[in-house]
Tab-separated table of C-alpha atoms and ligand atoms in Angstrom:
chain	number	residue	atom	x	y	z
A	529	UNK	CA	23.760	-5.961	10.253
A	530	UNK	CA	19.936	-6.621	9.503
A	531	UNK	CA	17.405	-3.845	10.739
A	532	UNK	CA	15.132	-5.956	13.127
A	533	UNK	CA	11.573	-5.401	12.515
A	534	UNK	CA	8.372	-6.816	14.766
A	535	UNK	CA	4.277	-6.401	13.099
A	536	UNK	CA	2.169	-4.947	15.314
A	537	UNK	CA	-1.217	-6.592	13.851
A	538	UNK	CA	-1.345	-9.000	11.736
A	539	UNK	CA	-4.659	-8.601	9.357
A	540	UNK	CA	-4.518	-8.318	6.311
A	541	UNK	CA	-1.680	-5.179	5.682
A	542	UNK	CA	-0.075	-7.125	8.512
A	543	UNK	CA	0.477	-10.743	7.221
A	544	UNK	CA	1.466	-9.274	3.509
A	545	UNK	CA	4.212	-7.009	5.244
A	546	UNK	CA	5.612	-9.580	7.390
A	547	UNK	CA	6.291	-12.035	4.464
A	548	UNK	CA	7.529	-9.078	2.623
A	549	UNK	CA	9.902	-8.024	4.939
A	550	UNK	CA	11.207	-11.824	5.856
A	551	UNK	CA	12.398	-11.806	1.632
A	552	UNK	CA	14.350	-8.705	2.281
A	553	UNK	CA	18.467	-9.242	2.434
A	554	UNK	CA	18.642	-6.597	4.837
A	555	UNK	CA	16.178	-6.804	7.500
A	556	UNK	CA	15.298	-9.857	9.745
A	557	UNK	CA	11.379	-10.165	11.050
A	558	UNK	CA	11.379	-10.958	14.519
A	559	UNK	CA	7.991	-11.705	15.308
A	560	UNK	CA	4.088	-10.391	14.782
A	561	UNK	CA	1.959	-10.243	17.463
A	562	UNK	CA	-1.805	-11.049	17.507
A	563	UNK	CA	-4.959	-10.239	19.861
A	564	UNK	CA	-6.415	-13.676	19.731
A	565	UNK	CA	-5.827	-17.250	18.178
A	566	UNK	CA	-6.991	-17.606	14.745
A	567	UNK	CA	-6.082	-19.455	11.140
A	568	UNK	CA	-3.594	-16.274	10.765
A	569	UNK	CA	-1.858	-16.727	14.277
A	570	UNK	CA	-2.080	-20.718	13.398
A	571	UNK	CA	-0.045	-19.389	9.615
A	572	UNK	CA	2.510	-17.689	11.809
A	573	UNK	CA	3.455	-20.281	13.524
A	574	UNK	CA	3.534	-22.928	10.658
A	575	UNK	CA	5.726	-20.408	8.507
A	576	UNK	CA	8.156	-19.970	11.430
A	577	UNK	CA	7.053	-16.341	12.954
A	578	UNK	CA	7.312	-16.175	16.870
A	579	UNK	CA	4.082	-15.427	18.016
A	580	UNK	CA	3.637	-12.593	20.535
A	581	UNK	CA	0.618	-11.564	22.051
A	582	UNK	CA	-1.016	-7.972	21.135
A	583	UNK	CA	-3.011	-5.266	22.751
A	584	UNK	CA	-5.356	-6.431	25.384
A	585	UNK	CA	-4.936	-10.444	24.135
A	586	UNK	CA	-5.377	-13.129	26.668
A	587	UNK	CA	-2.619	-15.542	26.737
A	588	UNK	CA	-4.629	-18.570	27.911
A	589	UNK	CA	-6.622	-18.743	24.973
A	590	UNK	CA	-3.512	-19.075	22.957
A	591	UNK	CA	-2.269	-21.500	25.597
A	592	UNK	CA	-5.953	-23.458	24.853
A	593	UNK	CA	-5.685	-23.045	21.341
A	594	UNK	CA	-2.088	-24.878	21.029
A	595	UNK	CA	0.164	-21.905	19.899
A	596	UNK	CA	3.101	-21.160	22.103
A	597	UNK	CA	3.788	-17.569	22.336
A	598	UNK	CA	6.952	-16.101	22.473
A	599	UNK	CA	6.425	-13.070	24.758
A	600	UNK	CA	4.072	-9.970	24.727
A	601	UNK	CA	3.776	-7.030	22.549
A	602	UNK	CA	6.126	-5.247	24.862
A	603	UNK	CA	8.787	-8.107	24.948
A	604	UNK	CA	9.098	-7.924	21.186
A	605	UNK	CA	9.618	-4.079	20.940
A	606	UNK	CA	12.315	-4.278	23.494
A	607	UNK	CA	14.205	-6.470	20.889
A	608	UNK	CA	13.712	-4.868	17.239
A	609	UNK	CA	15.094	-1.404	16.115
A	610	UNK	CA	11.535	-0.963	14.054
A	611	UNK	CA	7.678	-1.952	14.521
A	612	UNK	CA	5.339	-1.748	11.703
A	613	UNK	CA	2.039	-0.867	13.155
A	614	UNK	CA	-0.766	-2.628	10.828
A	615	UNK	CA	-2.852	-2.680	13.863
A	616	UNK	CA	-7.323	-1.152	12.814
A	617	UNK	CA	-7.496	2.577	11.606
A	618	UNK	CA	-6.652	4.847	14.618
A	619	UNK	CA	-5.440	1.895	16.849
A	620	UNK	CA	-1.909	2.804	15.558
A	621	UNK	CA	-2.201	5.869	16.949
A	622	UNK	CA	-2.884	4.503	20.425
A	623	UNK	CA	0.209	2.181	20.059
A	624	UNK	CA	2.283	5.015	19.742
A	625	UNK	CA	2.862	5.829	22.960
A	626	UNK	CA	4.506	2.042	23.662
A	627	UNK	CA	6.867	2.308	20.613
A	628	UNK	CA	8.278	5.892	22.104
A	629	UNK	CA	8.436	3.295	25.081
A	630	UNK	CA	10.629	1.303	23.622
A	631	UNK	CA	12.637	3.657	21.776
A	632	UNK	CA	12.266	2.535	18.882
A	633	UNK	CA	11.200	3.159	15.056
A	634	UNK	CA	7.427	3.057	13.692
A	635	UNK	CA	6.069	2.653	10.341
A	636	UNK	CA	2.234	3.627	10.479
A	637	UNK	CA	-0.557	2.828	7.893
A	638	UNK	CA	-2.830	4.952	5.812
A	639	UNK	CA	-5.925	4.484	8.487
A	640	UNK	CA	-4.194	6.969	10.546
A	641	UNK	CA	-4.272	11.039	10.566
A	642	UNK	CA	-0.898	11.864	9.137
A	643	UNK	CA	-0.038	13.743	11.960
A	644	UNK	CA	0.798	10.489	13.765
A	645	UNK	CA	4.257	10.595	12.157
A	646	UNK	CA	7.068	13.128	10.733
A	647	UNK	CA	6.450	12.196	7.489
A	648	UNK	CA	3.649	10.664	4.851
A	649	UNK	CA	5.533	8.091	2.572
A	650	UNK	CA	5.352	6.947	-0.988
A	651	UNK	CA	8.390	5.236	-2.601
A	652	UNK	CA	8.351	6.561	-6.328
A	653	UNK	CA	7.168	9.591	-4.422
A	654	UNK	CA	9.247	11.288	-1.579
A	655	UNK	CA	11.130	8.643	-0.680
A	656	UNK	CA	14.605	11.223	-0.433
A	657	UNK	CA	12.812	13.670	2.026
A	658	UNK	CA	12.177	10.539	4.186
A	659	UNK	CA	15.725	9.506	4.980
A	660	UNK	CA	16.326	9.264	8.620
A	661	UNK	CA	12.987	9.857	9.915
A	662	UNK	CA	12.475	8.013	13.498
A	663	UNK	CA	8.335	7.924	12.336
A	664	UNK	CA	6.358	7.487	8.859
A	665	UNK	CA	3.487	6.675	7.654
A	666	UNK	CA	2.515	5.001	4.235
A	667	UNK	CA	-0.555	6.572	2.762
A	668	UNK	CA	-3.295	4.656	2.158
A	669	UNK	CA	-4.318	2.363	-0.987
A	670	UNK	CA	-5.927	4.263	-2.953
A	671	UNK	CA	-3.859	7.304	-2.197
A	672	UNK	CA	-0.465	5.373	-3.142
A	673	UNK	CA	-2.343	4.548	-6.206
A	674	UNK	CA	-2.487	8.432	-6.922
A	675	UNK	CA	0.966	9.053	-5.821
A	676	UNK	CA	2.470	6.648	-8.014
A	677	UNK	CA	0.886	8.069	-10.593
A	678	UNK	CA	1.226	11.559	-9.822
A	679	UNK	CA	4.980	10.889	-9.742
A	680	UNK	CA	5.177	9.538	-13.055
A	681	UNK	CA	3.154	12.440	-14.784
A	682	UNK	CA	4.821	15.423	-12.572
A	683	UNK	CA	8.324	15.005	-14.022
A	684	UNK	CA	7.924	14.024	-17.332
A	685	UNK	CA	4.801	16.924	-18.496
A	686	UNK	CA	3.688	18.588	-15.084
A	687	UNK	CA	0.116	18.616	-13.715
A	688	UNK	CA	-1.802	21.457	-14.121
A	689	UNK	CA	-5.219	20.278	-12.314
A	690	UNK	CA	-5.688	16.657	-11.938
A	691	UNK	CA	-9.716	15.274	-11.309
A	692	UNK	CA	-10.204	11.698	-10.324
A	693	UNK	CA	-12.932	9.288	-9.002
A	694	UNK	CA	-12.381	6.836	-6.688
A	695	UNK	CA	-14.108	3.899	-7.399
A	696	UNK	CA	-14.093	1.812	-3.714
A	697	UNK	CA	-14.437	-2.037	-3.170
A	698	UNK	CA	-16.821	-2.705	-0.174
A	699	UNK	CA	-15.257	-4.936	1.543
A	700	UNK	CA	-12.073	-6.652	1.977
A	701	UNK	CA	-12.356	-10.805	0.389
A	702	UNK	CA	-12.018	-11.876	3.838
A	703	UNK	CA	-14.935	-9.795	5.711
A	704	UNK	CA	-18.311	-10.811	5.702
A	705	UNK	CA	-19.902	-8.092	8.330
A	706	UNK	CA	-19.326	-5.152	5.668
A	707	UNK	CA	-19.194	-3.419	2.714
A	708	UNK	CA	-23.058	-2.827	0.302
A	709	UNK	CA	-24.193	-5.722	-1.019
A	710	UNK	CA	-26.242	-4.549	-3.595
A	711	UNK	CA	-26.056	-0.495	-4.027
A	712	UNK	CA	-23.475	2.561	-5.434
A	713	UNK	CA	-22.996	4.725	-2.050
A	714	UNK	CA	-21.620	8.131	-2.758
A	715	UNK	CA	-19.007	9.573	-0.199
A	716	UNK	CA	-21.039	12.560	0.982
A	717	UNK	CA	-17.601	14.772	1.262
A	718	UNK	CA	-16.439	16.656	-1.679
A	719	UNK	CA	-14.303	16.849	-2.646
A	720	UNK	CA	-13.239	13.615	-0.709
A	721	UNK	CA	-9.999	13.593	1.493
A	722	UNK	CA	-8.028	11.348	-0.778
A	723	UNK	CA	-6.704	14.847	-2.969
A	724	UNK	CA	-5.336	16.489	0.180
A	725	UNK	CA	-3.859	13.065	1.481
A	726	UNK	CA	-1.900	13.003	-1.969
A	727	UNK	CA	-0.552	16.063	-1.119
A	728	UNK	CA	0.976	14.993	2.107
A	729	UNK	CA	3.306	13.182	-0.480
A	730	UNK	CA	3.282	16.143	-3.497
A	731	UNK	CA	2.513	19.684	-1.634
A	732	UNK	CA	2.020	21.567	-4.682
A	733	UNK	CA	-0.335	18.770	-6.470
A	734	UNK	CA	-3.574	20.435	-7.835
A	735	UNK	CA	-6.041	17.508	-7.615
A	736	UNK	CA	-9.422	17.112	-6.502
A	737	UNK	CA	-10.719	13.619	-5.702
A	738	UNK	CA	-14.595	12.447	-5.430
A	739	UNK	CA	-15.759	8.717	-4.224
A	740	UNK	CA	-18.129	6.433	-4.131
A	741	UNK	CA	-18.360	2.516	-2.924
A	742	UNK	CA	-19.818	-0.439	-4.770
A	743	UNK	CA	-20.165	-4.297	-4.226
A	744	UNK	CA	-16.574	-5.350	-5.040
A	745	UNK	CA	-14.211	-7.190	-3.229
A	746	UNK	CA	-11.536	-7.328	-5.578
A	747	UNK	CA	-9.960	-4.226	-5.650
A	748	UNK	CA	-10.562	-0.180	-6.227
A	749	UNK	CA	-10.747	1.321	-9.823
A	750	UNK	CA	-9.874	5.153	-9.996
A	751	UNK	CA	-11.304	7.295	-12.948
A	752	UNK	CA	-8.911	9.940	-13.961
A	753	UNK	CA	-8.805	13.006	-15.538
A	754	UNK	CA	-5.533	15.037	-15.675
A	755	UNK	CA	-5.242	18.456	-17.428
A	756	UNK	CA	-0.861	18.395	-18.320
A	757	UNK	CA	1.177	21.445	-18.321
A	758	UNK	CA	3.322	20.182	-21.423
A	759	UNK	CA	1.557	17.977	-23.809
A	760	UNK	CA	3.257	14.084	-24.901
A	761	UNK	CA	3.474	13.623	-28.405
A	762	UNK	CA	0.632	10.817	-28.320
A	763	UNK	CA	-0.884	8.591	-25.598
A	764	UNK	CA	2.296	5.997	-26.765
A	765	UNK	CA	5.009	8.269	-24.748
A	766	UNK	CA	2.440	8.281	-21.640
A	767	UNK	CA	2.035	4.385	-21.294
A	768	UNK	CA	5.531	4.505	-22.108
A	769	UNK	CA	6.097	5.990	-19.215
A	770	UNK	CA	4.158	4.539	-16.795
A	771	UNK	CA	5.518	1.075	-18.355
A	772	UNK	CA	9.145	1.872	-17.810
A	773	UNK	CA	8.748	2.683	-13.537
A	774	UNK	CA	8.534	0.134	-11.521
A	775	UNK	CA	5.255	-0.987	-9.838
A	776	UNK	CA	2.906	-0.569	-13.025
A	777	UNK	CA	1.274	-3.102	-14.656
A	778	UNK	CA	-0.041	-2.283	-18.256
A	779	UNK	CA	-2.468	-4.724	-19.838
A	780	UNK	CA	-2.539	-4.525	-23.585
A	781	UNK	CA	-5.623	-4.986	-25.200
A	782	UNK	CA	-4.747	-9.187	-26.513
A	783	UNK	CA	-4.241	-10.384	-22.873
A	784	UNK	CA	-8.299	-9.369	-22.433
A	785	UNK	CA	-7.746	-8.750	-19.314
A	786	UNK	CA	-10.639	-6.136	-19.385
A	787	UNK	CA	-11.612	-5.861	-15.945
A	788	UNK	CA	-10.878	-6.088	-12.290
A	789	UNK	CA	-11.509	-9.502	-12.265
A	790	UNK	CA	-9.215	-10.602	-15.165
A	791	UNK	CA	-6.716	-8.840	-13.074
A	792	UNK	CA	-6.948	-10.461	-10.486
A	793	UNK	CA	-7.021	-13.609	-12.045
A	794	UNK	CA	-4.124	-12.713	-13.495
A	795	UNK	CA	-2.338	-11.974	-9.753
A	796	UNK	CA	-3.276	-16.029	-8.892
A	797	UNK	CA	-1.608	-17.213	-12.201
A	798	UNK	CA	1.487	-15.170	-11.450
A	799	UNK	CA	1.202	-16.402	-7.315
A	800	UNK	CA	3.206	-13.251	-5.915
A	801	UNK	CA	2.866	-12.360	-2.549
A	802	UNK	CA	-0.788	-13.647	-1.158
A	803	UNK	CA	-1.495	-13.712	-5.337
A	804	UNK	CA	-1.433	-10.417	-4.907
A	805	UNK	CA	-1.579	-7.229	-7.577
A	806	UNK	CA	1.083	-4.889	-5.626
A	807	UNK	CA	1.560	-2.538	-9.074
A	808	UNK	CA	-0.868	-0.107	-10.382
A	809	UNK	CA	-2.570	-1.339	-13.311
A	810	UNK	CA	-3.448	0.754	-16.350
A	811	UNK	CA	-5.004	-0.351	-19.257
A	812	UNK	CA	-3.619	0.909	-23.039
A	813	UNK	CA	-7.248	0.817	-23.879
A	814	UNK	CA	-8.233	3.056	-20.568
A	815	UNK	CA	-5.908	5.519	-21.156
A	816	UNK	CA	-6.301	8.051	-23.608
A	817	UNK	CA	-5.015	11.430	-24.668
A	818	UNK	CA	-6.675	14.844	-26.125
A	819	UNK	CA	-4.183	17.340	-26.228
A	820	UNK	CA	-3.057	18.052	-22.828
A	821	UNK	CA	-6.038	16.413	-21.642
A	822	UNK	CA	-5.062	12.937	-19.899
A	823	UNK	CA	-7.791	10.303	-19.568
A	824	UNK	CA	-7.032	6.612	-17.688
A	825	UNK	CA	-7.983	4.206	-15.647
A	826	UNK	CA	-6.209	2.328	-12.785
A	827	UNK	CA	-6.706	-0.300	-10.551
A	828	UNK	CA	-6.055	-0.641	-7.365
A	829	UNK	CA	-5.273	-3.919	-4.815
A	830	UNK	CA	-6.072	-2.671	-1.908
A	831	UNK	CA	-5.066	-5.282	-0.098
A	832	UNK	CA	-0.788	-5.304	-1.445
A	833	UNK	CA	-0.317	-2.173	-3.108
A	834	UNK	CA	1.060	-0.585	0.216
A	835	UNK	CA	3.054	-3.874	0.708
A	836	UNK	CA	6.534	-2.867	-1.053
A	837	UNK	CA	5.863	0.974	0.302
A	838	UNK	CA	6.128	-0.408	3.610
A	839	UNK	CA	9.532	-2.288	3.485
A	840	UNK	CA	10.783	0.967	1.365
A	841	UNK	CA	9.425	2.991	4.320
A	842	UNK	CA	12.275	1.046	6.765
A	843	UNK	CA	14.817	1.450	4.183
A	844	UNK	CA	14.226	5.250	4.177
A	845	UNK	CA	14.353	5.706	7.816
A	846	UNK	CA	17.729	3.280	8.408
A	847	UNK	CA	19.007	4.701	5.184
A	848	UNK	CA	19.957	1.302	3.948
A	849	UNK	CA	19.870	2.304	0.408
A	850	UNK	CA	21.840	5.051	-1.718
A	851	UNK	CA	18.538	6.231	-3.076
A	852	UNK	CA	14.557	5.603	-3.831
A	853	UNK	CA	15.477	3.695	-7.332
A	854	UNK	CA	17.722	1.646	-5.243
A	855	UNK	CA	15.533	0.729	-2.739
A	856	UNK	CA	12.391	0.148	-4.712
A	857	UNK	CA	14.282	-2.359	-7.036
A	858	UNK	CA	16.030	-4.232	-4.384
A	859	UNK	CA	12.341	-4.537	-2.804
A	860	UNK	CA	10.974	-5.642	-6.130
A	861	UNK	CA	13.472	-8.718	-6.808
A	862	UNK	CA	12.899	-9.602	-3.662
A	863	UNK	CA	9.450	-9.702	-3.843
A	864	UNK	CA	9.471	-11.357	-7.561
A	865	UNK	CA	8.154	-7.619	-9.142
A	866	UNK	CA	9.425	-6.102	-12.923
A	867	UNK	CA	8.346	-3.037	-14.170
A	868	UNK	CA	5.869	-3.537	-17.255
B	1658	NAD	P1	-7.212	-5.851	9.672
B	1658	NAD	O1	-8.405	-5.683	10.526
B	1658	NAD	O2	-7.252	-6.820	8.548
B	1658	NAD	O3	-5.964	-6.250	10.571
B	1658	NAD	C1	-5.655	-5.589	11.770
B	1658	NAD	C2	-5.047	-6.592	12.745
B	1658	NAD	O4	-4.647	-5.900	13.931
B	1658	NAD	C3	-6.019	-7.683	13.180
B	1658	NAD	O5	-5.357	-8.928	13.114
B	1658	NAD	C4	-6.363	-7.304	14.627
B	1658	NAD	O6	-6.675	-8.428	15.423
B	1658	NAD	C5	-5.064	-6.653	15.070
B	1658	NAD	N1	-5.206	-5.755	16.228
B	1658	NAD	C6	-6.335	-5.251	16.789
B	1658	NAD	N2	-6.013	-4.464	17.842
B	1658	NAD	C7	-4.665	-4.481	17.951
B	1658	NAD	C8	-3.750	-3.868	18.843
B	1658	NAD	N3	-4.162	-3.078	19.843
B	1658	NAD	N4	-2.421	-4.083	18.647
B	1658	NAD	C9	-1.991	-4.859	17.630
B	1658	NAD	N5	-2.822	-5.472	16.766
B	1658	NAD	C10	-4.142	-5.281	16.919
B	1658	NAD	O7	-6.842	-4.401	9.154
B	1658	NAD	P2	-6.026	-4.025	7.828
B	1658	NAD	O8	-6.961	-3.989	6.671
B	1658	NAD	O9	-4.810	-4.859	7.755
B	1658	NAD	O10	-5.657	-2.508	8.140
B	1658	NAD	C11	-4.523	-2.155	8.910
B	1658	NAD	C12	-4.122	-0.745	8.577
B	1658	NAD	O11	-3.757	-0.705	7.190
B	1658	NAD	C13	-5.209	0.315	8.741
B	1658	NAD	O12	-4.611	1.535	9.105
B	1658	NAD	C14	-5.788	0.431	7.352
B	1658	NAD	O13	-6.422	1.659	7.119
B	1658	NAD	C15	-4.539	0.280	6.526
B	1658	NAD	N6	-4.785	-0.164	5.147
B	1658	NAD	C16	-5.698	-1.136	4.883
B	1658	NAD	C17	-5.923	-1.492	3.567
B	1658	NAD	C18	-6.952	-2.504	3.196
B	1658	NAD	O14	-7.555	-2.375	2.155
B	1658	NAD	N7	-7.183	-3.530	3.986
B	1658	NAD	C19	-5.196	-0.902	2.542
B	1658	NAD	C20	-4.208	0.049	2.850
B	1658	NAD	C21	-4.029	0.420	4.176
């Protein structure tokens, strides 16, 4: 039996997850619902997603606009045993209440408090302690980023204090009302509240996070400093490391691909996902190693990198899969992901 799954919102988390989850052998997307017509709701439809109608949407206009729906918000959770909510920060929240309605699952995003579900989630991260739960939420971008990481360098030489500086994009491609155009704003909180969201995930996890946005669209780039309890033999065993998990992408210093854009170019040559960049990506020339002193770079697609957390997320909760490992690399084929 496939777990039956609806999206609540379909933006830009919203759309990724649904095609996500429609690749996975074990789950079966019922629908996404949508506030108003648009070129997304008009992509449901053409790939085959019933179309249900979200929030305070007005079916007429979707009558008007040529795009039969196939019930309302409320119609679709009565027939799934999971929603993923991918619905604007803090409007999750708000849809809580009508997924305890419906008795049913929720998997929440990273724009929500992480009291709006038993558990945060990160795959590589705590995916065991997240078996069974009825609620979770996947952290956000550029704190999945730091999980990932963090679970890599915990087990193999231990953190001892880990420093790093988020650098934001502005905007998302698609928004045109946002983000500086020309400018570096700090974040005036420090230490910002990306270090304690990473410890939703990692409890114990001395880190202390700083940020700052710029005019990008493309995608985040985090400056990292990490003090290691047990030292690697050379920066080799480290990239080694982070080359042999899943969901890391190391460029070596022949592809050139020396920047965010590169990368990205990169993600439309390969044509995943929405030629997307769902990995972390290091670079062997960005990371670099003093002793127990741990210098890298990563970047960060905001827009997919929570994509495979969120179908692991469902897998957790319905315990579909003997373990994390398991679950991450079904997710991965799937999706058309390798390690590397
Ligand atoms: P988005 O604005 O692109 O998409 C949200 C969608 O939800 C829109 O289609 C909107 O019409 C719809 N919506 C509005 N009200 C709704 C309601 N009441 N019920 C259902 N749908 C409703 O937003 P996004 O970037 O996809 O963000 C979604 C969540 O994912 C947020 O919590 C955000 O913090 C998180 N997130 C975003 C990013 C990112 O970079 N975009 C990265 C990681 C996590």
């Amino acid at each position: 039996m496939k777990v039956r799954v609806a999206i609540n919102g379909f933006g830009t988390i919203g759309k990724r997850v649904a095609d996500a989850v429609a690749r996975q052998p074990d789950m079966e997307l019922v629908g996404v619902t949508k506030t108003r017509p648009s070129f997304e709701a008009r992509r449901a439809r053409e790939k085959g997603y019933p179309l249900y109608l979200a929030g305070e949407g007005k079916a007429e206009e979707f009558a008007a606009a040529g795009l039969p729906l196939a019930g309302t918000a409320a119609e679709l959770l009565a027939r799934v045993d999971v929603v993923v909510d991918a619905a604007p920060d803090k409007i999750g929240r708000e849809n809580r209440r009508l997924y305890e309605a419906a008795g049913i699952r929720a998997v929440f995003q990273g724009g929500e408090k992480p009291d709006v579900a038993e558990a945060s989630f990160n795959a590589l991260g705590n995916y065991a302690a997240c078996r069974g739960k009825r609620t979770l939420r996947v952290v956000s971008c550029n704190t999945t980023g730091l999980a990932r990481a963090a679970a890599v360098l915990l087990p193999n030489w231990g953190v001892d204090h880990w420093e790093a500086t988020l650098v934001r994009r502005g905007a998302d491609p698609a928004e045109s009302k946002k983000g500086p155009i020309n400018g570096i704003l700090p974040t005036f909180q420090l230490p910002s509240h990306h270090g304690p969201d990473v410890r939703t995930v990692f409890p114990e996890l001395s880190i202390a996070t700083t940020a700052l946005v710029v005019p990008t669209t493309l995608m985040h780039v985090h400056v990292n400093h990490v003090r290691l309890k047990r030292p690697p033999q050379a920066v080799a065993e480290v990239l080694e490391g982070f080359r042999r998990t899943p969901r890391f992408r190391i460029f070596a210093p022949w592809e050139h691909a020396d920047g965010t854009p590169q990368v990205m170019e990169y993600a439309r040559d390969r044509g995943i996902g929405f030629n997307d960049m769902m990995e972390n990506v290091l670079w062997e020339a960005g990371t670099r190693l003093e002793g127990r002193d741990l210098y890298f770079f990563q970047a960060i697609h905001q827009e997919s990198i929570v994509v495979p957390e969120n179908v692991d997320a469902i897998r957790a909760m319905f315990d579909l899969a003997p373990d994390g490992p398991s679950s991450i690399a079904l997710t991965d084929r799937a999706l058309g992901l390798r390690a590397g």
